[in-house]
């Protein structure tokens, strides 16, 4: 029976991997210029834009990690998914989408650091943002690869190193050849796999637990706090975590870049609806984690070799193996791997553009033809992926610690310059650069102090993203008020007035 299940998993996963490679190779043949390779020539439709956004946003970290939070904290964790949909999908698209699409087109920018340089007239902002993106997204990709490797290790019985090499090599192939169009089209397919896989898991899980009413009573019997908000989590932890994985999206370049690449600004209205509908799957991993708490209350005893703090992350894989038929389990396995692959691929293209376009071509003033820009984009995509892959094979503890707050550092650097860049004409280049440095610095310092156990911070339950964005916001406003005003010509070009 186990052999039969593994064989079904392998067949479904194999078909999926062949499909994404084919899609990547086919869609990438038209990449002739730098804007084609890094941005798809600004010709991506609303359906592909919206669902590739969902796939890159909800990586395997959401499916596996969200299930872990649901297992530990119960029904209160569903609020995280709800805020993902409201703030990370609806408001991000409604507030940023159209303005970013129009402004980046007027300024002829194809990268997030490039937008800061052209909008504020600050080469230093370009280089600082690019440096943060290159360093922390490369490290963040280690966690994504590790998540895919661990999933294949548990469900397929593959050695961890084989799982990492196989998944990493396939992504490197289609990203290096196909560029941005390969990333968004494969992510479009991957989003649907995630959606259907999670829906099947939820239906089967609810049947096994006896419905929502029985789920609620069973959770209350285990611990009444699992049925309350904020319950066993506490307000500080619930609110700060919800904001970093939703409001933090506004500063994540692999997600914001979707607004740059859509065909027309008006299509973002359709895209907003699609992103919200597709993004609603964010609720399901947390719900399934809570169900796993009822079905497998003694999860730690099932995995005696796993550290106590990491057992909850096995809630979703355990649920998959325990309740799904082989075909549905294979579909969800492909969905989990798809989630990781879409994020990994999206990050590779962002890191490549930051190195080639922002640091080498614009920062160091190295002249490149369009053909060379594409060639070096492919080389750097491969190199960045190989670096992450090699580290992921045996990730040192320090790397895993850094990945825990990489998202906070990147978002704290880019969020306010992006938002104020499209709305506030008085934001100065000194204010923006100061905001970037102070935001990133506070995020790093706060998380480092929490990690070493400094009680005023570690006992607060507040994530470093919260103080970082508050400091970044105040810094941008205060410094902008007291420093040189922006160039009127630059403002006219950016705002089109």
Coordinates of N, CA, C and O in Angstrom, one line a residue, residues 61-152:
X61 N 6.0 28.2 2.9 CA 6.0 28.7 4.3 C 4.6 28.8 4.8 O 4.4 28.6 6.0
X62 N 3.7 29.3 4.0 CA 2.3 29.5 4.4 C 1.6 28.1 4.7 O 1.0 27.9 5.7
X63 N 1.8 27.2 3.7 CA 1.1 26.0 3.8 C 1.6 25.1 5.0 O 0.8 24.6 5.8
X64 N 2.9 25.0 5.1 CA 3.5 24.2 6.2 C 3.5 25.0 7.5 O 3.0 24.5 8.5
X65 N 4.0 26.2 7.4 CA 4.1 27.1 8.6 C 2.8 27.5 9.1 O 2.5 27.6 10.3
X66 N 1.8 27.9 8.2 CA 0.5 28.2 8.6 C -0.2 27.1 9.3 O -0.9 27.3 10.3
X67 N 0.0 25.9 8.8 CA -0.6 24.7 9.5 C 0.0 24.5 10.9 O -0.7 24.2 11.8
X68 N 1.3 24.8 11.0 CA 1.9 24.8 12.3 C 1.3 25.8 13.3 O 1.1 25.4 14.5
X69 N 1.1 27.0 12.8 CA 0.4 28.0 13.7 C -1.0 27.6 14.1 O -1.4 27.7 15.2
X70 N -1.7 27.0 13.1 CA -3.1 26.5 13.4 C -3.0 25.4 14.5 O -3.9 25.3 15.3
X71 N -2.0 24.5 14.4 CA -1.9 23.4 15.3 C -1.6 24.0 16.7 O -2.1 23.5 17.7
X72 N -0.7 25.0 16.8 CA -0.3 25.5 18.1 C -1.3 26.4 18.7 O -1.6 26.4 20.0
X73 N -1.9 27.3 17.9 CA -2.7 28.4 18.4 C -4.2 28.3 18.2 O -5.0 29.1 18.6
X74 N -4.6 27.3 17.4 CA -6.0 27.0 17.2 C -6.7 28.0 16.2 O -6.1 28.6 15.3
X75 N -8.0 28.2 16.5 CA -8.8 29.0 15.5 C -8.4 30.5 15.4 O -8.8 31.1 14.4
X76 N -7.8 31.0 16.4 CA -7.4 32.4 16.4 C -6.4 32.7 15.2 O -6.3 33.8 14.7
X77 N -5.7 31.6 14.8 CA -4.7 31.8 13.7 C -5.4 32.1 12.4 O -4.7 32.6 11.5
X78 N -6.6 31.7 12.3 CA -7.3 32.0 11.0 C -7.4 33.5 10.7 O -7.5 33.9 9.6
X79 N -7.3 34.3 11.8 CA -7.3 35.8 11.6 C -6.1 36.2 10.8 O -6.2 37.2 10.0
X80 N -5.0 35.5 10.9 CA -3.8 35.8 10.1 C -4.1 35.6 8.6 O -3.8 36.5 7.8
X81 N -4.8 34.5 8.3 CA -5.2 34.3 6.9 C -6.2 35.4 6.4 O -6.1 35.9 5.3
X82 N -7.1 35.8 7.2 CA -8.1 36.8 6.9 C -7.4 38.2 6.6 O -7.7 38.9 5.7
X83 N -6.4 38.5 7.4 CA -5.7 39.8 7.3 C -4.8 39.7 6.0 O -4.6 40.7 5.3
X84 N -4.3 38.5 5.7 CA -3.5 38.3 4.5 C -4.4 38.7 3.3 O -3.9 39.4 2.4
X85 N -5.6 38.3 3.3 CA -6.5 38.5 2.2 C -6.9 40.0 2.1 O -6.8 40.7 1.0
X86 N -7.2 40.6 3.3 CA -7.6 42.0 3.3 C -6.5 43.0 3.0 O -6.5 43.8 2.1
X87 N -5.4 42.8 3.7 CA -4.3 43.8 3.6 C -3.3 43.4 2.6 O -2.8 44.2 1.8
X88 N -2.9 42.1 2.5 CA -1.9 41.7 1.6 C -2.3 41.5 0.2 O -1.5 41.7 -0.7
X89 N -3.6 41.3 0.0 CA -4.2 41.1 -1.4 C -5.0 42.4 -1.8 O -4.5 43.2 -2.6
X90 N -6.1 42.6 -1.1 CA -7.0 43.6 -1.6 C -6.4 45.0 -1.4 O -6.3 45.8 -2.4
X91 N -6.0 45.4 -0.3 CA -5.4 46.8 -0.1 C -4.1 47.0 -0.8 O -3.9 48.1 -1.4
X92 N -3.3 46.0 -0.9 CA -2.0 46.1 -1.6 C -2.3 46.4 -3.1 O -1.7 47.3 -3.7
X93 N -3.2 45.7 -3.7 CA -3.6 45.9 -5.1 C -4.3 47.3 -5.3 O -4.1 48.0 -6.2
X94 N -5.3 47.6 -4.4 CA -6.1 48.8 -4.5 C -5.3 50.0 -4.3 O -5.4 51.0 -5.0
X95 N -4.4 50.0 -3.3 CA -3.6 51.2 -2.9 C -2.4 51.4 -3.8 O -2.1 52.6 -4.2
X96 N -1.7 50.4 -4.1 CA -0.4 50.5 -4.8 C -0.5 50.3 -6.3 O 0.2 50.9 -7.1
X97 N -1.3 49.3 -6.7 CA -1.3 48.8 -8.0 C -1.3 49.8 -9.2 O -0.3 49.9 -9.9
X98 N -2.3 50.5 -9.3 CA -2.4 51.4 -10.5 C -1.4 52.5 -10.5 O -0.8 52.9 -11.5
X99 N -1.2 53.1 -9.3 CA -0.2 54.2 -9.2 C 1.2 53.7 -9.6 O 2.0 54.4 -10.2
X100 N 1.6 52.5 -9.0 CA 2.9 52.0 -9.3 C 3.1 51.7 -10.8 O 4.1 51.9 -11.4
X101 N 2.0 51.1 -11.4 CA 2.1 50.7 -12.8 C 2.3 52.0 -13.7 O 3.2 52.0 -14.6
X102 N 1.6 53.0 -13.4 CA 1.7 54.2 -14.2 C 3.0 55.0 -14.0 O 3.7 55.4 -14.9
X103 N 3.4 55.0 -12.7 CA 4.6 55.8 -12.4 C 5.9 55.1 -12.9 O 6.8 55.8 -13.4
X104 N 6.0 53.8 -12.7 CA 7.1 53.1 -13.2 C 7.2 53.1 -14.7 O 8.3 53.1 -15.3
X105 N 6.1 53.2 -15.4 CA 6.1 53.3 -16.9 C 6.6 54.7 -17.3 O 7.4 54.8 -18.2
X106 N 6.1 55.8 -16.6 CA 6.6 57.1 -16.9 C 8.1 57.3 -16.6 O 8.8 57.9 -17.4
X107 N 8.6 56.6 -15.6 CA 10.0 56.8 -15.2 C 10.9 55.8 -15.9 O 12.1 55.8 -15.8
X108 N 10.3 54.8 -16.6 CA 11.0 53.8 -17.4 C 11.9 53.0 -16.4 O 13.0 52.7 -16.7
X109 N 11.3 52.5 -15.3 CA 12.0 51.7 -14.4 C 11.5 50.3 -14.4 O 10.3 50.1 -14.5
X110 N 12.3 49.3 -14.2 CA 11.9 47.9 -14.3 C 12.3 47.1 -13.0 O 12.0 45.9 -13.0
X111 N 12.8 47.8 -12.0 CA 13.2 47.2 -10.8 C 12.7 48.0 -9.6 O 12.5 49.2 -9.8
X112 N 12.6 47.4 -8.4 CA 12.2 48.2 -7.2 C 13.3 49.2 -6.8 O 13.0 50.4 -6.6
X113 N 14.6 48.8 -6.7 CA 15.6 49.8 -6.4 C 15.7 50.9 -7.5 O 15.9 52.1 -7.2
X114 N 15.4 50.5 -8.8 CA 15.4 51.5 -9.9 C 14.4 52.5 -9.7 O 14.5 53.7 -10.0
X115 N 13.2 52.1 -9.2 CA 12.1 53.0 -9.0 C 12.5 54.1 -7.9 O 12.3 55.3 -8.1
X116 N 13.2 53.6 -6.8 CA 13.6 54.6 -5.8 C 14.6 55.6 -6.4 O 14.6 56.8 -6.0
X117 N 15.5 55.1 -7.2 CA 16.6 56.0 -7.8 C 15.9 57.1 -8.7 O 16.3 58.2 -8.6
X118 N 15.0 56.7 -9.5 CA 14.4 57.6 -10.5 C 13.3 58.5 -9.8 O 13.2 59.7 -10.1
X119 N 12.6 57.9 -8.9 CA 11.5 58.7 -8.3 C 12.1 59.8 -7.3 O 11.6 60.9 -7.3
X120 N 13.1 59.4 -6.6 CA 13.7 60.4 -5.6 C 15.0 61.0 -6.0 O 15.6 61.8 -5.2
X121 N 15.6 60.6 -7.1 CA 16.9 61.1 -7.6 C 18.0 60.7 -6.6 O 18.9 61.4 -6.3
X122 N 17.9 59.4 -6.2 CA 18.9 58.9 -5.1 C 19.5 57.6 -5.6 O 19.0 56.6 -5.3
X123 N 20.7 57.7 -6.2 CA 21.5 56.5 -6.5 C 21.8 55.7 -5.2 O 21.9 54.5 -5.3
X124 N 22.0 56.4 -4.1 CA 22.3 55.7 -2.8 C 21.1 54.8 -2.4 O 21.3 53.7 -1.9
X125 N 19.9 55.3 -2.6 CA 18.7 54.5 -2.2 C 18.7 53.3 -3.1 O 18.3 52.2 -2.6
X126 N 19.0 53.4 -4.4 CA 19.0 52.3 -5.3 C 20.0 51.2 -4.8 O 19.7 50.0 -4.7
X127 N 21.2 51.6 -4.4 CA 22.2 50.7 -4.0 C 21.9 50.0 -2.7 O 22.2 48.8 -2.5
X128 N 21.4 50.8 -1.7 CA 21.1 50.3 -0.4 C 19.9 49.2 -0.5 O 20.0 48.1 0.0
X129 N 18.9 49.6 -1.3 CA 17.8 48.7 -1.4 C 18.3 47.4 -2.2 O 17.9 46.3 -1.8
X130 N 19.1 47.6 -3.2 CA 19.6 46.4 -4.0 C 20.4 45.5 -3.1 O 20.3 44.3 -3.1
X131 N 21.3 46.1 -2.2 CA 22.1 45.3 -1.3 C 21.3 44.5 -0.3 O 21.5 43.3 -0.1
X132 N 20.2 45.1 0.2 CA 19.3 44.4 1.2 C 18.6 43.3 0.4 O 18.5 42.1 0.9
X133 N 18.1 43.5 -0.8 CA 17.4 42.5 -1.6 C 18.3 41.4 -1.9 O 18.0 40.2 -1.7
X134 N 19.5 41.7 -2.4 CA 20.5 40.6 -2.8 C 20.8 39.7 -1.6 O 20.8 38.5 -1.7
X135 N 21.2 40.3 -0.5 CA 21.6 39.5 0.7 C 20.5 38.7 1.3 O 20.5 37.5 1.4
X136 N 19.4 39.4 1.6 CA 18.4 38.8 2.4 C 17.4 37.9 1.6 O 16.9 36.9 2.1
X137 N 17.2 38.2 0.3 CA 16.4 37.3 -0.5 C 17.1 36.0 -0.8 O 16.5 35.0 -0.9
X138 N 18.4 36.2 -1.0 CA 19.2 35.0 -1.3 C 19.2 34.0 -0.1 O 19.0 32.8 -0.2
X139 N 19.3 34.6 1.1 CA 19.3 33.8 2.3 C 17.8 33.3 2.5 O 17.6 32.1 2.9
X140 N 16.8 34.1 2.3 CA 15.4 33.7 2.4 C 15.2 32.4 1.5 O 14.4 31.5 1.9
X141 N 15.8 32.4 0.4 CA 15.6 31.3 -0.5 C 16.1 30.0 0.0 O 15.6 28.9 -0.4
X142 N 17.0 30.1 1.0 CA 17.5 28.9 1.6 C 16.4 28.2 2.4 O 16.2 27.0 2.3
X143 N 15.6 29.0 3.1 CA 14.5 28.5 3.9 C 13.4 27.9 2.9 O 12.8 26.9 3.3
X144 N 13.2 28.5 1.8 CA 12.2 28.0 0.8 C 12.7 26.6 0.3 O 11.9 25.7 0.3
X145 N 13.9 26.5 -0.1 CA 14.5 25.2 -0.5 C 14.4 24.2 0.6 O 14.1 23.0 0.3
X146 N 14.7 24.6 1.8 CA 14.7 23.7 2.9 C 13.3 23.1 3.1 O 13.1 22.0 3.4
X147 N 12.3 24.0 3.0 CA 10.9 23.6 3.1 C 10.5 22.6 2.1 O 9.8 21.6 2.4
X148 N 10.9 22.8 0.9 CA 10.6 21.8 -0.2 C 11.3 20.5 0.1 O 10.7 19.4 -0.1
X149 N 12.6 20.6 0.5 CA 13.4 19.4 0.8 C 12.8 18.6 1.9 O 12.6 17.4 1.8
X150 N 12.3 19.2 3.0 CA 11.8 18.5 4.1 C 10.4 17.9 3.8 O 10.1 16.8 4.2
X151 N 9.6 18.6 2.9 CA 8.3 18.0 2.5 C 8.5 16.7 1.7 O 7.9 15.7 1.9
X152 N 9.4 16.8 0.7 CA 9.7 15.6 -0.1 C 10.4 14.5 0.7 O 10.1 13.3 0.5

